[in-house]
Short mmCIF file of C-alpha atoms and ligand atoms in Angstrom, two decimals:
data_model
loop_
_atom_site.label_atom_id
_atom_site.label_comp_id
_atom_site.label_asym_id
_atom_site.label_seq_id
_atom_site.Cartn_x
_atom_site.Cartn_y
_atom_site.Cartn_z
CA MET A 1 -15.26 42.57 18.74
CA ASN A 2 -15.93 40.35 15.67
CA LYS A 3 -18.70 41.32 13.34
CA GLN A 4 -21.44 38.73 13.81
CA ILE A 5 -21.53 36.37 10.82
CA LYS A 6 -25.06 36.28 9.35
CA LYS A 7 -24.70 34.30 6.12
CA ILE A 8 -22.32 31.45 5.20
CA ALA A 9 -21.87 29.83 1.77
CA ILE A 10 -20.44 26.35 1.13
CA LEU A 11 -18.91 24.89 -2.01
CA THR A 12 -17.20 21.64 -3.04
CA SER A 13 -14.36 21.88 -5.53
CA GLY A 14 -11.83 19.71 -7.37
CA GLY A 15 -12.22 15.91 -7.37
CA ASP A 16 -15.43 14.69 -5.75
CA ALA A 17 -15.08 12.51 -2.67
CA PRO A 18 -17.48 10.48 -0.50
CA GLY A 19 -18.11 12.38 2.72
CA MET A 20 -18.30 15.80 1.08
CA ASN A 21 -22.08 15.67 1.53
CA ASN A 22 -21.63 15.03 5.25
CA ALA A 23 -19.39 18.07 5.57
CA VAL A 24 -21.88 20.25 3.67
CA ARG A 25 -24.71 18.94 5.85
CA ALA A 26 -22.77 19.65 9.04
CA VAL A 27 -21.99 23.24 8.00
CA VAL A 28 -25.65 23.84 7.07
CA LYS A 29 -27.04 22.34 10.27
CA HIS A 30 -24.51 23.92 12.61
CA ALA A 31 -25.04 27.30 10.94
CA LEU A 32 -28.81 27.01 11.38
CA ALA A 33 -28.35 25.99 15.02
CA ASN A 34 -26.38 29.23 15.47
CA GLN A 35 -28.89 31.50 13.72
CA ILE A 36 -26.62 31.84 10.66
CA GLU A 37 -28.22 31.57 7.22
CA PRO A 38 -26.48 28.89 5.09
CA PHE A 39 -26.20 29.07 1.28
CA LEU A 40 -25.10 26.42 -1.22
CA VAL A 41 -22.84 27.24 -4.16
CA PHE A 42 -23.30 24.77 -7.01
CA GLU A 43 -20.32 23.57 -9.12
CA GLY A 44 -17.50 24.95 -7.01
CA TYR A 45 -15.76 28.19 -7.97
CA LYS A 46 -17.51 28.13 -11.35
CA GLY A 47 -20.85 28.46 -9.56
CA LEU A 48 -19.46 31.21 -7.36
CA VAL A 49 -18.59 33.28 -10.43
CA ASN A 50 -21.84 32.41 -12.25
CA LYS A 51 -23.83 33.25 -9.08
CA ASN A 52 -25.23 29.74 -8.88
CA ILE A 53 -25.96 30.24 -5.18
CA LEU A 54 -29.17 29.23 -3.37
CA PRO A 55 -30.38 29.19 0.25
CA ALA A 56 -29.60 25.81 1.81
CA THR A 57 -32.98 25.77 3.52
CA GLN A 58 -34.50 24.83 0.15
CA TYR A 59 -32.74 21.48 0.44
CA ASP A 60 -33.27 18.52 2.73
CA VAL A 61 -29.57 18.05 3.51
CA ASP A 62 -30.29 15.07 5.76
CA GLN A 63 -31.19 12.89 2.78
CA TYR A 64 -27.56 13.02 1.59
CA VAL A 65 -26.07 11.69 4.80
CA SER A 66 -25.47 8.26 3.25
CA LYS A 67 -24.73 9.32 -0.34
CA GLY A 68 -21.36 9.54 -2.10
CA GLY A 69 -20.37 12.22 -4.61
CA THR A 70 -21.33 15.81 -3.91
CA PHE A 71 -24.95 16.90 -4.24
CA ILE A 72 -23.83 20.51 -4.77
CA PHE A 73 -21.58 19.28 -7.59
CA SER A 74 -17.97 20.09 -8.37
CA ALA A 75 -16.20 21.57 -11.39
CA ARG A 76 -12.71 22.24 -12.66
CA PHE A 77 -12.54 26.00 -13.24
CA PRO A 78 -9.01 27.17 -14.13
CA GLU A 79 -10.37 30.68 -14.82
CA PHE A 80 -10.41 31.20 -11.04
CA LYS A 81 -6.65 31.84 -11.19
CA ASP A 82 -7.49 35.19 -12.82
CA PRO A 83 -7.77 37.97 -10.17
CA ASN A 84 -10.59 39.70 -12.08
CA VAL A 85 -12.62 36.51 -12.07
CA ARG A 86 -12.13 36.26 -8.30
CA LEU A 87 -13.34 39.85 -7.91
CA GLN A 88 -16.57 38.82 -9.65
CA ALA A 89 -16.93 35.99 -7.11
CA LYS A 90 -16.45 38.49 -4.28
CA LYS A 91 -19.07 40.80 -5.77
CA ASN A 92 -21.58 37.94 -6.10
CA LEU A 93 -21.16 37.03 -2.44
CA GLU A 94 -21.46 40.66 -1.34
CA ASP A 95 -24.63 41.13 -3.44
CA ILE A 96 -26.32 38.40 -1.39
CA GLY A 97 -24.76 39.65 1.84
CA ILE A 98 -22.74 36.47 2.40
CA ASP A 99 -19.95 37.08 4.94
CA ALA A 100 -18.01 33.84 4.71
CA LEU A 101 -17.26 30.81 2.55
CA VAL A 102 -16.44 27.20 3.45
CA VAL A 103 -14.48 25.44 0.69
CA ILE A 104 -14.25 21.64 0.64
CA GLY A 105 -11.56 20.39 -1.74
CA GLY A 106 -7.89 19.67 -2.32
CA ASP A 107 -4.76 21.80 -2.57
CA GLY A 108 -5.97 23.69 -5.67
CA SER A 109 -9.24 24.56 -3.95
CA TYR A 110 -7.30 25.65 -0.85
CA MET A 111 -5.30 28.05 -3.04
CA GLY A 112 -8.54 29.56 -4.34
CA ALA A 113 -9.78 29.96 -0.74
CA GLN A 114 -6.53 31.61 0.32
CA LEU A 115 -6.74 34.11 -2.55
CA LEU A 116 -10.35 34.96 -1.63
CA HIS A 117 -9.24 35.45 1.98
CA GLU A 118 -6.60 37.90 0.72
CA ILE A 119 -9.28 40.04 -0.95
CA GLY A 120 -11.43 40.16 2.15
CA ILE A 121 -13.76 37.15 1.98
CA LYS A 122 -13.66 35.09 5.15
CA THR A 123 -12.75 31.53 4.11
CA ILE A 124 -12.25 28.16 5.78
CA GLY A 125 -10.88 25.10 3.91
CA LEU A 126 -11.85 21.49 4.59
CA PRO A 127 -9.66 18.69 3.15
CA GLY A 128 -11.76 16.85 0.57
CA THR A 129 -10.06 14.32 -1.72
CA ILE A 130 -9.85 10.53 -1.84
CA ASP A 131 -6.08 10.77 -2.43
CA ASN A 132 -5.10 11.69 1.14
CA ASP A 133 -2.57 14.06 -0.43
CA ILE A 134 -3.21 17.09 1.79
CA THR A 135 -0.14 16.84 3.93
CA SER A 136 -1.43 19.06 6.73
CA SER A 137 -4.16 16.53 7.64
CA ASP A 138 -3.66 12.89 8.63
CA PHE A 139 -6.87 12.01 6.79
CA THR A 140 -8.87 13.71 4.06
CA ILE A 141 -12.59 13.44 3.44
CA GLY A 142 -13.05 10.57 0.97
CA TYR A 143 -9.88 8.63 1.74
CA ASP A 144 -11.36 6.07 4.13
CA THR A 145 -14.24 5.20 1.81
CA ALA A 146 -11.94 4.93 -1.22
CA LEU A 147 -9.58 2.71 0.77
CA ASN A 148 -12.48 0.39 1.67
CA THR A 149 -13.61 0.35 -1.97
CA ILE A 150 -10.13 -0.73 -3.08
CA VAL A 151 -9.91 -3.38 -0.37
CA ASP A 152 -13.27 -4.80 -1.45
CA ALA A 153 -12.12 -4.89 -5.10
CA VAL A 154 -8.79 -6.55 -4.27
CA ASP A 155 -10.52 -9.22 -2.19
CA LYS A 156 -12.66 -10.05 -5.22
CA LEU A 157 -9.69 -9.97 -7.59
CA ARG A 158 -7.84 -12.32 -5.23
CA ASP A 159 -10.66 -14.90 -5.54
CA THR A 160 -10.44 -14.98 -9.31
CA SER A 161 -6.61 -14.73 -9.43
CA ASN A 162 -6.34 -17.69 -7.04
CA SER A 163 -8.66 -19.74 -9.22
CA HIS A 164 -6.43 -19.21 -12.27
CA ASN A 165 -2.96 -19.09 -10.72
CA ARG A 166 -2.38 -15.55 -11.94
CA PHE A 167 -0.35 -12.44 -11.35
CA LEU A 168 -2.47 -9.28 -11.27
CA MET A 169 -1.35 -5.67 -11.30
CA LEU A 170 -3.95 -3.20 -10.04
CA GLU A 171 -3.48 0.54 -10.46
CA VAL A 172 -5.09 2.75 -7.82
CA MET A 173 -5.44 6.52 -7.44
CA GLY A 174 -3.43 8.76 -5.12
CA HIS A 175 -2.31 11.71 -7.24
CA GLY A 176 1.32 11.39 -6.19
CA ALA A 177 0.54 10.25 -2.64
CA GLY A 178 1.03 6.54 -1.99
CA ASP A 179 -1.42 6.09 0.88
CA LEU A 180 -4.19 4.38 -1.07
CA ALA A 181 -1.74 1.84 -2.54
CA LEU A 182 0.23 1.41 0.67
CA TYR A 183 -2.63 0.80 3.07
CA SER A 184 -4.89 -1.14 0.70
CA GLY A 185 -1.84 -3.34 0.08
CA LEU A 186 -1.37 -3.84 3.80
CA ALA A 187 -5.05 -4.55 4.36
CA THR A 188 -5.30 -7.12 1.54
CA GLY A 189 -1.90 -8.80 1.83
CA ALA A 190 -0.84 -7.68 -1.65
CA GLU A 191 2.55 -9.28 -2.29
CA ILE A 192 3.82 -6.21 -4.14
CA ILE A 193 3.12 -2.59 -3.23
CA ILE A 194 4.52 0.07 -5.54
CA THR A 195 4.38 3.76 -4.64
CA ASN A 196 6.15 6.84 -6.02
CA GLU A 197 8.79 6.51 -3.35
CA HIS A 198 9.16 2.74 -3.78
CA THR A 199 9.12 1.70 -7.43
CA MET A 200 10.34 -1.51 -9.11
CA ASN A 201 11.38 -2.37 -12.63
CA GLU A 202 10.03 -5.31 -14.65
CA ASP A 203 12.91 -7.61 -13.68
CA GLU A 204 12.40 -6.94 -9.97
CA ILE A 205 8.66 -7.55 -10.26
CA ALA A 206 9.20 -10.75 -12.27
CA LYS A 207 11.67 -12.06 -9.66
CA ILE A 208 9.13 -11.61 -6.85
CA VAL A 209 6.29 -13.14 -8.88
CA ASN A 210 8.45 -16.14 -9.77
CA HIS A 211 9.49 -16.69 -6.17
CA GLN A 212 5.97 -16.31 -4.74
CA ILE A 213 4.36 -18.70 -7.22
CA LYS A 214 7.11 -21.25 -7.91
CA ILE A 215 8.94 -21.43 -4.56
CA MET A 216 6.33 -20.20 -2.04
CA LYS A 217 3.60 -22.06 -3.98
CA LYS A 218 1.12 -19.20 -3.78
CA ARG A 219 -1.88 -19.50 -6.08
CA SER A 220 -1.80 -15.82 -6.97
CA VAL A 221 0.27 -12.67 -6.66
CA ILE A 222 -1.25 -9.20 -6.51
CA ALA A 223 0.63 -5.97 -7.07
CA ILE A 224 -1.03 -2.70 -6.07
CA VAL A 225 0.46 0.20 -7.95
CA SER A 226 -0.01 3.95 -7.46
CA GLU A 227 -1.17 5.85 -10.52
CA PHE A 228 1.23 7.82 -12.77
CA ILE A 229 4.21 5.49 -12.21
CA TYR A 230 4.02 3.26 -15.30
CA PRO A 231 2.77 4.83 -18.56
CA ASN A 232 1.62 1.38 -19.75
CA LEU A 233 0.78 -1.08 -16.98
CA LYS A 234 -0.46 -3.74 -19.41
CA ALA A 235 2.97 -3.74 -21.10
CA ILE A 236 4.63 -4.33 -17.70
CA ALA A 237 2.29 -7.27 -16.97
CA LYS A 238 2.98 -8.71 -20.45
CA SER A 239 6.70 -8.44 -19.90
CA VAL A 240 6.42 -10.18 -16.49
CA GLU A 241 4.41 -12.96 -18.16
CA GLU A 242 7.12 -13.40 -20.80
CA LYS A 243 9.87 -13.47 -18.18
CA THR A 244 8.11 -15.91 -15.80
CA GLY A 245 5.67 -17.92 -17.89
CA ILE A 246 2.99 -17.02 -15.30
CA ALA A 247 -0.31 -15.66 -16.66
CA SER A 248 -0.36 -11.95 -15.86
CA ARG A 249 -3.03 -9.26 -16.08
CA ALA A 250 -3.22 -5.52 -15.45
CA MET A 251 -6.12 -3.21 -14.76
CA ALA A 252 -6.89 0.19 -13.28
CA LEU A 253 -9.71 0.65 -10.79
CA GLU A 254 -10.23 4.21 -11.98
CA HIS A 255 -13.37 6.17 -10.98
CA VAL A 256 -14.99 3.30 -9.09
CA GLN A 257 -12.70 4.50 -6.28
CA ARG A 258 -14.44 7.85 -6.10
CA GLY A 259 -18.01 6.65 -5.70
CA GLY A 260 -20.02 4.82 -3.09
CA ASN A 261 -21.63 5.53 0.25
CA PRO A 262 -19.28 7.19 2.75
CA SER A 263 -17.92 4.89 5.46
CA ALA A 264 -18.88 5.50 9.08
CA GLN A 265 -15.45 6.99 9.82
CA GLU A 266 -15.76 9.31 6.82
CA ARG A 267 -19.13 10.60 7.98
CA ILE A 268 -17.81 11.23 11.48
CA TRP A 269 -14.66 13.14 10.44
CA ALA A 270 -16.51 15.15 7.77
CA THR A 271 -19.27 16.11 10.21
CA LEU A 272 -16.84 17.13 12.96
CA MET A 273 -14.80 19.20 10.50
CA GLY A 274 -17.95 20.90 9.17
CA ILE A 275 -18.95 21.86 12.72
CA LYS A 276 -15.45 23.21 13.37
CA ALA A 277 -15.63 25.39 10.22
CA VAL A 278 -18.71 27.22 11.52
CA ASP A 279 -17.19 27.58 15.01
CA LEU A 280 -14.04 29.17 13.56
CA LEU A 281 -16.05 31.59 11.43
CA LYS A 282 -18.09 32.55 14.48
CA GLU A 283 -14.79 33.39 16.19
CA GLY A 284 -13.95 35.69 13.27
CA LYS A 285 -11.24 33.40 11.84
CA SER A 286 -10.40 33.32 8.11
CA GLY A 287 -7.77 31.83 5.78
CA ILE A 288 -7.76 28.69 7.92
CA ALA A 289 -7.53 25.02 6.92
CA ILE A 290 -9.09 22.35 9.10
CA GLY A 291 -7.51 18.93 9.40
CA ILE A 292 -7.11 15.86 11.54
CA SER A 293 -4.00 15.27 13.60
CA LYS A 294 -3.41 12.57 16.21
CA GLY A 295 -7.11 11.75 16.33
CA ASP A 296 -8.29 15.31 16.83
CA ILE A 297 -9.68 18.14 14.70
CA VAL A 298 -7.04 20.86 14.24
CA SER A 299 -6.78 24.13 12.31
CA ILE A 300 -3.83 25.98 10.78
CA PRO A 301 -3.43 28.84 8.28
CA ILE A 302 -4.14 27.68 4.71
CA LEU A 303 -0.72 28.92 3.58
CA GLU A 304 0.96 26.69 6.19
CA ALA A 305 -1.25 23.78 5.17
CA LEU A 306 -0.18 24.21 1.54
CA GLN A 307 3.48 24.20 2.52
CA ALA A 308 3.42 21.22 4.92
CA PRO A 309 6.07 18.75 3.73
CA ARG A 310 5.02 15.32 2.50
CA LYS A 311 6.40 12.43 4.54
CA SER A 312 8.11 9.74 2.49
CA ASN A 313 6.40 6.33 2.60
CA LYS A 314 9.47 4.47 1.34
CA GLU A 315 10.33 2.76 4.65
CA LYS A 316 6.74 1.67 5.19
CA ALA A 317 6.48 0.38 1.61
CA ILE A 318 9.63 -1.73 2.09
CA LYS A 319 8.30 -3.07 5.41
CA PHE A 320 4.84 -3.91 4.04
CA ASN A 321 6.32 -5.61 0.96
CA LYS A 322 8.55 -7.76 3.17
CA LEU A 323 5.62 -8.71 5.42
CA ASN A 324 3.37 -9.69 2.54
CA GLN A 325 6.10 -11.63 0.70
CA SER A 326 7.08 -13.71 3.76
P1 ADP B 401 -8.10 20.02 -5.92
O1 ADP B 401 -8.80 21.09 -5.17
O2 ADP B 401 -8.71 18.67 -5.70
O3 ADP B 401 -6.59 20.06 -5.74
P2 ADP B 401 -7.80 21.32 -8.53
O4 ADP B 401 -6.32 21.47 -8.42
O5 ADP B 401 -8.39 20.93 -9.83
O6 ADP B 401 -8.39 20.26 -7.49
O7 ADP B 401 -8.44 22.71 -8.05
C1 ADP B 401 -9.85 22.86 -7.98
C2 ADP B 401 -10.22 24.24 -8.42
O8 ADP B 401 -9.62 25.20 -7.54
C3 ADP B 401 -9.73 24.64 -9.80
O9 ADP B 401 -10.57 24.16 -10.83
C4 ADP B 401 -9.76 26.15 -9.70
O10 ADP B 401 -11.09 26.62 -9.84
C5 ADP B 401 -9.32 26.38 -8.26
N1 ADP B 401 -7.86 26.61 -8.22
C6 ADP B 401 -6.87 25.71 -8.36
N2 ADP B 401 -5.65 26.29 -8.29
C7 ADP B 401 -5.87 27.63 -8.12
C8 ADP B 401 -5.01 28.76 -8.01
N3 ADP B 401 -3.69 28.66 -8.05
N4 ADP B 401 -5.60 29.97 -7.85
C9 ADP B 401 -6.95 30.11 -7.81
N5 ADP B 401 -7.81 29.06 -7.92
C10 ADP B 401 -7.29 27.84 -8.07
#
């Protein structure tokens, strides 16, 4: 017979992502509906160690349903890798009588949750990152909104690039995963999509730009590029301009991608995953990661989630490039 859970805490950790607030809200509301007392931990693992923990009933969680970012804040806290620091976190939770913790974050945050599970704190992980780089889940909280933000930006950049007959390189986030570049490229008709698994050198880029503008008579060419591939994107654009004679620009969308109101899909997934977290804790589960697979909410051990292999996007990148260059 499982010990009845009486108090649950929630924290958001790592990079902030639109939809985190919806997940927090869902955990709070579903806990309350099940006579479980919800607590909020402010600033991720840092707040857990500094005992920055307050009853969620002090907050009107409904007001954050449409807001991006995370209203319980996030923090990078490398000190959490120290076992003694984690013991302090455990003590803080036990002092308040909190039985379980829901962690919303990326792979690093999952690792922290796994290590807490190993010292006897019941933990559940929710995938929260715009990068869609948690391989055990088809979608992460924040990805859909970030994708829509990029698509909106590219549509605007297309208007101005068309007006001036330009080549534009736009760097987007992804933290090693190409999904944001790949699918924003597909959605906007970007002529060039460059991901970690499908890179191009300056000559290859220049050849495509030349062909698209001079032979295909396009008014503009847009390249969407995953972050961390080119150390100096502006230098690449300059080199393409020198090789082709076509005006070329480069820019990074940077933190604009992280903000904004969560999309409808984001709110739905985040809410359903938050509900699932409370249900699993009620069943006595711990050390579990929640994700989305084939349109459904699924759960697997955090350790398995951390080891799930990343699928290569190379074939898709080649296919999408061909489509958009035709
Ligand atoms: P993300 O969760 O988005 O991958 P980070 O990798 O920055 O982001 O991790 C977020 C936080 O999780 C870190 O600041 C740290 O507090 C905690 N964390 C990361 N890796 C570990 C680890 N190996 N052991 C314990 N805690 C970790």
